Short mmCIF file of N, CA and C in Angstrom, two decimals:
data_model
loop_
_atom_site.label_atom_id
_atom_site.label_comp_id
_atom_site.label_asym_id
_atom_site.label_seq_id
_atom_site.Cartn_x
_atom_site.Cartn_y
_atom_site.Cartn_z
N UNK B 1 6.59 23.34 -4.97
CA UNK B 1 6.71 21.90 -4.84
C UNK B 1 6.66 21.26 -6.22
N UNK B 2 7.54 20.33 -6.43
CA UNK B 2 7.51 19.54 -7.66
C UNK B 2 6.51 18.40 -7.47
N UNK B 3 5.53 18.27 -8.35
CA UNK B 3 4.55 17.19 -8.22
C UNK B 3 5.22 15.83 -8.24
N UNK B 4 4.81 14.96 -7.32
CA UNK B 4 5.40 13.62 -7.26
C UNK B 4 4.63 12.73 -6.30
N UNK B 5 4.89 11.44 -6.43
CA UNK B 5 4.40 10.42 -5.51
C UNK B 5 5.58 9.55 -5.15
N UNK B 6 5.87 9.43 -3.86
CA UNK B 6 6.97 8.59 -3.38
C UNK B 6 6.41 7.47 -2.53
N UNK B 7 6.90 6.26 -2.79
CA UNK B 7 6.56 5.11 -1.95
C UNK B 7 7.87 4.49 -1.49
N UNK B 8 8.05 4.42 -0.19
CA UNK B 8 9.20 3.74 0.39
C UNK B 8 8.71 2.44 1.00
N UNK B 9 9.41 1.34 0.72
CA UNK B 9 8.99 0.01 1.15
C UNK B 9 10.07 -0.62 2.01
N UNK B 10 9.65 -1.30 3.07
CA UNK B 10 10.56 -2.07 3.91
C UNK B 10 9.90 -3.40 4.24
N UNK B 11 10.52 -4.50 3.74
CA UNK B 11 9.99 -5.83 4.07
C UNK B 11 10.53 -6.19 5.44
N UNK B 12 9.64 -6.45 6.34
CA UNK B 12 9.97 -6.78 7.72
C UNK B 12 8.82 -7.63 8.23
N UNK B 13 8.71 -7.75 9.52
CA UNK B 13 7.60 -8.49 10.10
C UNK B 13 6.85 -7.59 11.06
N UNK B 14 5.87 -6.85 10.63
CA UNK B 14 5.25 -6.80 9.29
C UNK B 14 5.95 -5.79 8.38
N UNK B 15 5.65 -5.91 7.09
CA UNK B 15 6.20 -4.98 6.10
C UNK B 15 5.49 -3.63 6.22
N UNK B 16 6.17 -2.60 5.75
CA UNK B 16 5.65 -1.25 5.89
C UNK B 16 5.91 -0.43 4.64
N UNK B 17 5.02 0.52 4.37
CA UNK B 17 5.26 1.51 3.32
C UNK B 17 5.05 2.91 3.90
N UNK B 18 5.81 3.84 3.35
CA UNK B 18 5.65 5.25 3.65
C UNK B 18 5.29 5.91 2.33
N UNK B 19 4.19 6.62 2.30
CA UNK B 19 3.73 7.26 1.08
C UNK B 19 3.73 8.77 1.30
N UNK B 20 4.41 9.47 0.40
CA UNK B 20 4.45 10.93 0.42
C UNK B 20 4.10 11.39 -0.98
N UNK B 21 3.27 12.40 -1.08
CA UNK B 21 2.88 12.91 -2.39
C UNK B 21 2.59 14.40 -2.30
N UNK B 22 2.74 15.07 -3.44
CA UNK B 22 2.38 16.48 -3.51
C UNK B 22 2.11 16.87 -4.96
N UNK B 23 1.33 17.92 -5.13
CA UNK B 23 1.19 18.57 -6.42
C UNK B 23 1.57 20.03 -6.20
N UNK B 24 1.15 20.92 -7.06
CA UNK B 24 1.56 22.31 -6.92
C UNK B 24 1.01 22.98 -5.67
N UNK B 25 -0.10 22.48 -5.13
CA UNK B 25 -0.78 23.17 -4.04
C UNK B 25 -0.94 22.36 -2.76
N UNK B 26 -0.92 21.04 -2.85
CA UNK B 26 -1.23 20.19 -1.70
C UNK B 26 -0.16 19.13 -1.50
N UNK B 27 -0.09 18.63 -0.27
CA UNK B 27 0.84 17.55 0.05
C UNK B 27 0.25 16.71 1.18
N UNK B 28 0.68 15.47 1.25
CA UNK B 28 0.23 14.58 2.32
C UNK B 28 1.13 13.38 2.41
N UNK B 29 1.07 12.71 3.55
CA UNK B 29 1.87 11.49 3.73
C UNK B 29 1.20 10.59 4.74
N UNK B 30 1.57 9.32 4.67
CA UNK B 30 1.07 8.33 5.62
C UNK B 30 2.07 7.19 5.72
N UNK B 31 1.94 6.43 6.78
CA UNK B 31 2.75 5.24 7.03
C UNK B 31 1.76 4.10 7.28
N UNK B 32 1.93 3.00 6.53
CA UNK B 32 0.97 1.90 6.63
C UNK B 32 1.67 0.56 6.64
N UNK B 33 1.13 -0.38 7.41
CA UNK B 33 1.58 -1.77 7.33
C UNK B 33 0.95 -2.38 6.08
N UNK B 34 1.70 -3.30 5.46
CA UNK B 34 1.25 -3.82 4.18
C UNK B 34 1.74 -5.25 3.97
N UNK B 35 1.01 -5.98 3.19
CA UNK B 35 1.45 -7.27 2.68
C UNK B 35 2.22 -6.97 1.40
N UNK B 36 3.46 -7.42 1.30
CA UNK B 36 4.30 -7.11 0.13
C UNK B 36 3.64 -7.57 -1.18
N UNK B 37 2.80 -8.58 -1.12
CA UNK B 37 2.11 -9.07 -2.31
C UNK B 37 1.22 -7.98 -2.91
N UNK B 38 0.62 -7.14 -2.08
CA UNK B 38 -0.23 -6.05 -2.57
C UNK B 38 0.57 -5.07 -3.41
N UNK B 39 1.79 -4.78 -2.99
CA UNK B 39 2.64 -3.87 -3.74
C UNK B 39 3.08 -4.51 -5.06
N UNK B 40 3.34 -5.80 -5.04
CA UNK B 40 3.67 -6.54 -6.26
C UNK B 40 2.50 -6.49 -7.25
N UNK B 41 1.29 -6.65 -6.74
CA UNK B 41 0.10 -6.58 -7.60
C UNK B 41 -0.06 -5.20 -8.22
N UNK B 42 0.24 -4.15 -7.45
CA UNK B 42 0.18 -2.80 -7.99
C UNK B 42 1.13 -2.66 -9.17
N UNK B 43 2.36 -3.12 -9.02
CA UNK B 43 3.35 -3.03 -10.10
C UNK B 43 2.87 -3.79 -11.34
N UNK B 44 2.30 -4.96 -11.14
CA UNK B 44 1.81 -5.76 -12.27
C UNK B 44 0.64 -5.07 -12.97
N UNK B 45 -0.28 -4.50 -12.19
CA UNK B 45 -1.45 -3.84 -12.79
C UNK B 45 -1.05 -2.57 -13.54
N UNK B 46 0.00 -1.89 -13.07
CA UNK B 46 0.43 -0.66 -13.73
C UNK B 46 1.27 -0.92 -14.98
N UNK B 47 1.79 -2.13 -15.14
CA UNK B 47 2.58 -2.46 -16.33
C UNK B 47 1.68 -2.36 -17.56
N UNK B 48 2.05 -1.51 -18.49
CA UNK B 48 1.25 -1.32 -19.70
C UNK B 48 0.08 -0.37 -19.53
N UNK B 49 -0.02 0.28 -18.39
CA UNK B 49 -1.12 1.21 -18.13
C UNK B 49 -0.93 2.48 -18.94
N UNK B 50 -1.94 3.07 -19.51
CA UNK B 50 -3.31 2.57 -19.63
C UNK B 50 -3.48 1.75 -20.90
N UNK B 51 -4.32 0.76 -20.81
CA UNK B 51 -4.62 -0.06 -21.98
C UNK B 51 -5.75 0.55 -22.81
N UNK B 52 -6.56 1.38 -22.15
CA UNK B 52 -7.63 2.13 -22.81
C UNK B 52 -7.89 3.39 -21.99
N UNK B 53 -8.69 4.30 -22.54
CA UNK B 53 -8.99 5.54 -21.83
C UNK B 53 -9.82 5.33 -20.58
N UNK B 54 -10.50 4.19 -20.48
CA UNK B 54 -11.31 3.90 -19.30
C UNK B 54 -10.57 3.04 -18.27
N UNK B 55 -9.32 2.73 -18.54
CA UNK B 55 -8.51 1.90 -17.65
C UNK B 55 -8.27 2.62 -16.32
N UNK B 56 -8.41 1.90 -15.22
CA UNK B 56 -8.12 2.42 -13.88
C UNK B 56 -7.39 1.36 -13.07
N UNK B 57 -6.46 1.79 -12.24
CA UNK B 57 -5.78 0.90 -11.30
C UNK B 57 -5.93 1.54 -9.93
N UNK B 58 -6.45 0.76 -8.98
CA UNK B 58 -6.68 1.27 -7.62
C UNK B 58 -5.85 0.47 -6.63
N UNK B 59 -5.15 1.20 -5.78
CA UNK B 59 -4.34 0.62 -4.70
C UNK B 59 -4.86 1.21 -3.40
N UNK B 60 -5.24 0.34 -2.46
CA UNK B 60 -5.86 0.81 -1.23
C UNK B 60 -5.27 0.07 -0.04
N UNK B 61 -4.88 0.84 0.98
CA UNK B 61 -4.36 0.29 2.23
C UNK B 61 -5.03 1.06 3.36
N UNK B 62 -5.52 0.35 4.35
CA UNK B 62 -6.17 1.01 5.47
C UNK B 62 -7.58 1.44 5.13
N UNK B 63 -8.21 2.12 6.09
CA UNK B 63 -9.59 2.53 5.94
C UNK B 63 -9.69 4.03 6.16
N UNK B 64 -10.32 4.72 5.21
CA UNK B 64 -10.49 6.17 5.34
C UNK B 64 -11.30 6.48 6.60
N UNK B 65 -10.96 7.55 7.27
CA UNK B 65 -11.60 8.00 8.51
C UNK B 65 -11.32 7.10 9.71
N UNK B 66 -10.28 6.26 9.62
CA UNK B 66 -9.92 5.44 10.77
C UNK B 66 -8.81 6.13 11.55
N UNK B 67 -8.62 5.72 12.79
CA UNK B 67 -7.56 6.29 13.62
C UNK B 67 -6.17 5.88 13.14
N UNK B 68 -6.08 4.87 12.28
CA UNK B 68 -4.80 4.36 11.82
C UNK B 68 -4.42 4.87 10.44
N UNK B 69 -5.26 5.69 9.84
CA UNK B 69 -4.94 6.26 8.54
C UNK B 69 -5.27 5.35 7.37
N UNK B 70 -4.98 5.87 6.20
CA UNK B 70 -5.25 5.11 4.97
C UNK B 70 -4.41 5.66 3.83
N UNK B 71 -4.42 4.92 2.74
CA UNK B 71 -3.83 5.36 1.48
C UNK B 71 -4.70 4.83 0.35
N UNK B 72 -5.10 5.70 -0.54
CA UNK B 72 -5.82 5.32 -1.74
C UNK B 72 -5.11 5.98 -2.92
N UNK B 73 -4.67 5.17 -3.87
CA UNK B 73 -4.07 5.67 -5.10
C UNK B 73 -4.91 5.16 -6.26
N UNK B 74 -5.46 6.06 -7.05
CA UNK B 74 -6.28 5.67 -8.19
C UNK B 74 -5.64 6.25 -9.45
N UNK B 75 -5.06 5.39 -10.27
CA UNK B 75 -4.42 5.78 -11.52
C UNK B 75 -5.48 5.74 -12.62
N UNK B 76 -5.58 6.80 -13.42
CA UNK B 76 -6.62 6.87 -14.44
C UNK B 76 -6.23 7.83 -15.55
N UNK B 77 -6.99 7.81 -16.64
CA UNK B 77 -6.79 8.75 -17.75
C UNK B 77 -7.67 9.97 -17.50
N UNK B 78 -7.08 11.15 -17.72
CA UNK B 78 -7.84 12.37 -17.47
C UNK B 78 -8.55 12.90 -18.71
N UNK B 79 -8.22 12.33 -19.88
CA UNK B 79 -8.87 12.77 -21.11
C UNK B 79 -8.84 11.66 -22.15
N UNK B 80 -9.46 11.91 -23.29
CA UNK B 80 -9.55 10.89 -24.34
C UNK B 80 -8.24 10.71 -25.09
N UNK B 81 -7.27 11.60 -24.87
CA UNK B 81 -5.96 11.46 -25.51
C UNK B 81 -5.04 10.51 -24.74
N UNK B 82 -5.48 10.02 -23.59
CA UNK B 82 -4.69 9.08 -22.81
C UNK B 82 -3.74 9.71 -21.81
N UNK B 83 -3.87 11.01 -21.54
CA UNK B 83 -3.05 11.65 -20.52
C UNK B 83 -3.46 11.10 -19.15
N UNK B 84 -2.48 10.93 -18.27
CA UNK B 84 -2.71 10.18 -17.05
C UNK B 84 -2.48 11.00 -15.79
N UNK B 85 -3.13 10.52 -14.71
CA UNK B 85 -2.97 11.14 -13.39
C UNK B 85 -3.22 10.07 -12.34
N UNK B 86 -2.83 10.39 -11.12
CA UNK B 86 -3.13 9.54 -9.99
C UNK B 86 -3.84 10.39 -8.95
N UNK B 87 -5.00 9.92 -8.50
CA UNK B 87 -5.70 10.55 -7.39
C UNK B 87 -5.06 10.00 -6.13
N UNK B 88 -4.59 10.89 -5.27
CA UNK B 88 -3.93 10.51 -4.02
C UNK B 88 -4.85 10.91 -2.87
N UNK B 89 -5.13 9.96 -1.99
CA UNK B 89 -5.87 10.25 -0.77
C UNK B 89 -5.12 9.57 0.36
N UNK B 90 -4.59 10.37 1.31
CA UNK B 90 -3.81 9.81 2.42
C UNK B 90 -4.21 10.47 3.73
N UNK B 91 -4.04 9.72 4.81
CA UNK B 91 -4.26 10.26 6.15
C UNK B 91 -3.46 9.45 7.15
N UNK B 92 -3.19 10.05 8.30
CA UNK B 92 -2.56 9.34 9.41
C UNK B 92 -3.55 9.08 10.53
N UNK B 93 -4.69 9.72 10.48
CA UNK B 93 -5.72 9.55 11.49
C UNK B 93 -7.05 9.96 10.88
N UNK B 94 -8.09 10.09 11.69
CA UNK B 94 -9.41 10.42 11.15
C UNK B 94 -9.62 11.91 10.97
N UNK B 95 -8.66 12.75 11.36
CA UNK B 95 -8.83 14.20 11.28
C UNK B 95 -8.05 14.85 10.15
N UNK B 96 -6.90 14.34 9.81
CA UNK B 96 -6.02 14.95 8.82
C UNK B 96 -5.99 14.13 7.54
N UNK B 97 -6.67 14.62 6.51
CA UNK B 97 -6.77 13.92 5.24
C UNK B 97 -6.33 14.85 4.11
N UNK B 98 -5.51 14.34 3.21
CA UNK B 98 -5.11 15.08 2.01
C UNK B 98 -5.61 14.32 0.80
N UNK B 99 -6.24 15.03 -0.13
CA UNK B 99 -6.78 14.40 -1.34
C UNK B 99 -6.54 15.34 -2.51
N UNK B 100 -5.81 14.86 -3.54
CA UNK B 100 -5.45 15.68 -4.68
C UNK B 100 -4.97 14.78 -5.81
N UNK B 101 -4.71 15.36 -6.98
CA UNK B 101 -4.22 14.58 -8.12
C UNK B 101 -2.80 15.01 -8.48
N UNK B 102 -2.08 14.06 -9.06
CA UNK B 102 -0.76 14.29 -9.60
C UNK B 102 -0.76 13.76 -11.03
N UNK B 103 -0.53 14.64 -12.00
CA UNK B 103 -0.45 14.20 -13.39
C UNK B 103 0.97 13.74 -13.67
N UNK B 104 1.11 12.75 -14.57
CA UNK B 104 2.42 12.19 -14.88
C UNK B 104 2.46 11.72 -16.32
N UNK B 105 3.67 11.44 -16.80
CA UNK B 105 3.87 10.94 -18.15
C UNK B 105 4.29 9.47 -18.12
N UNK B 106 4.18 8.81 -19.25
CA UNK B 106 4.41 7.37 -19.35
C UNK B 106 5.82 6.96 -18.94
N UNK B 107 6.82 7.69 -19.33
CA UNK B 107 8.20 7.33 -18.99
C UNK B 107 8.40 7.32 -17.48
N UNK B 108 7.85 8.29 -16.81
CA UNK B 108 7.97 8.35 -15.35
C UNK B 108 7.28 7.14 -14.71
N UNK B 109 6.14 6.73 -15.27
CA UNK B 109 5.44 5.56 -14.74
C UNK B 109 6.28 4.30 -14.91
N UNK B 110 6.92 4.15 -16.07
CA UNK B 110 7.77 2.97 -16.31
C UNK B 110 8.91 2.89 -15.29
N UNK B 111 9.53 4.03 -15.00
CA UNK B 111 10.62 4.05 -14.02
C UNK B 111 10.08 3.75 -12.60
N UNK B 112 8.90 4.24 -12.30
CA UNK B 112 8.25 4.00 -11.02
C UNK B 112 7.99 2.50 -10.82
N UNK B 113 7.45 1.86 -11.84
CA UNK B 113 7.15 0.43 -11.77
C UNK B 113 8.44 -0.37 -11.57
N UNK B 114 9.47 -0.05 -12.32
CA UNK B 114 10.76 -0.74 -12.19
C UNK B 114 11.32 -0.62 -10.78
N UNK B 115 11.22 0.57 -10.20
CA UNK B 115 11.76 0.76 -8.85
C UNK B 115 10.94 0.05 -7.79
N UNK B 116 9.63 -0.07 -8.00
CA UNK B 116 8.80 -0.86 -7.07
C UNK B 116 9.23 -2.32 -7.12
N UNK B 117 9.38 -2.86 -8.32
CA UNK B 117 9.78 -4.26 -8.47
C UNK B 117 11.15 -4.52 -7.84
N UNK B 118 12.08 -3.58 -8.02
CA UNK B 118 13.40 -3.73 -7.43
C UNK B 118 13.33 -3.69 -5.91
N UNK B 119 12.55 -2.78 -5.35
CA UNK B 119 12.41 -2.68 -3.89
C UNK B 119 11.83 -3.97 -3.31
N UNK B 120 10.88 -4.55 -3.99
CA UNK B 120 10.29 -5.81 -3.52
C UNK B 120 11.34 -6.92 -3.58
N UNK B 121 12.12 -6.95 -4.66
CA UNK B 121 13.14 -7.98 -4.84
C UNK B 121 14.20 -7.93 -3.74
N UNK B 122 14.68 -6.74 -3.39
CA UNK B 122 15.75 -6.62 -2.40
C UNK B 122 15.22 -6.44 -0.98
N UNK B 123 13.93 -6.21 -0.84
CA UNK B 123 13.33 -6.10 0.49
C UNK B 123 13.22 -4.70 1.05
N UNK B 124 13.71 -3.72 0.29
CA UNK B 124 13.56 -2.33 0.72
C UNK B 124 13.89 -1.42 -0.45
N UNK B 125 13.36 -0.21 -0.38
CA UNK B 125 13.68 0.74 -1.43
C UNK B 125 12.65 1.83 -1.54
N UNK B 126 12.98 2.82 -2.35
CA UNK B 126 12.11 3.96 -2.55
C UNK B 126 11.79 4.09 -4.03
N UNK B 127 10.55 4.41 -4.33
CA UNK B 127 10.08 4.56 -5.70
C UNK B 127 9.43 5.93 -5.86
N UNK B 128 9.82 6.65 -6.92
CA UNK B 128 9.28 7.98 -7.14
C UNK B 128 8.60 8.05 -8.50
N UNK B 129 7.36 8.51 -8.48
CA UNK B 129 6.64 8.82 -9.71
C UNK B 129 6.70 10.34 -9.85
N UNK B 130 7.52 10.79 -10.79
CA UNK B 130 7.65 12.24 -10.99
C UNK B 130 6.43 12.76 -11.73
N UNK B 131 5.84 13.76 -11.15
CA UNK B 131 4.68 14.38 -11.77
C UNK B 131 5.07 15.53 -12.67
N UNK B 132 4.08 16.08 -13.32
CA UNK B 132 4.29 17.25 -14.17
C UNK B 132 3.34 18.34 -13.70
N UNK B 133 3.72 19.57 -13.95
CA UNK B 133 2.81 20.68 -13.68
C UNK B 133 1.70 20.62 -14.71
N UNK B 134 0.50 20.92 -14.31
CA UNK B 134 -0.66 20.80 -15.18
C UNK B 134 -0.46 21.60 -16.46
N UNK B 135 0.08 22.78 -16.38
CA UNK B 135 0.21 23.63 -17.56
C UNK B 135 1.31 23.16 -18.52
N UNK B 136 2.17 22.22 -18.14
CA UNK B 136 3.24 21.79 -19.03
C UNK B 136 2.82 20.64 -19.93
N UNK B 137 1.67 20.06 -19.68
CA UNK B 137 1.26 18.90 -20.45
C UNK B 137 0.80 19.32 -21.83
N UNK B 138 1.30 18.63 -22.85
CA UNK B 138 0.90 18.91 -24.23
C UNK B 138 -0.37 18.15 -24.56
N UNK B 139 -1.44 18.87 -24.77
CA UNK B 139 -2.73 18.22 -25.04
C UNK B 139 -3.07 18.45 -26.51
#
């Protein structure tokens, strides 16, 4: 599996997102109703990320251990050199939960942010944050 995080957005009544993610060993997905403003805020918070090594951006939809599932995305720096990752925690119900990290590079994040903004503008779309294999990162 190629590490990645995919968010598909559809503005409707109510709006919805589908989140799929995987790293080398784990994968998970969920479908959640969302206020489109929350997705816009995520894009704004990720612009220029990270500003420092302690910078974190958290996106949360739903409640963990609920029958309706949840999504938690926590973007953070994994080291003092500013290398980045996203902690992904997703579920569709209270029994099936996937939790893992996906490391990524800055260029991929910039493209991800642009595609989120475009999806919000046109009312639908898919955004992919391409991850990297842990051993390929230059530290």
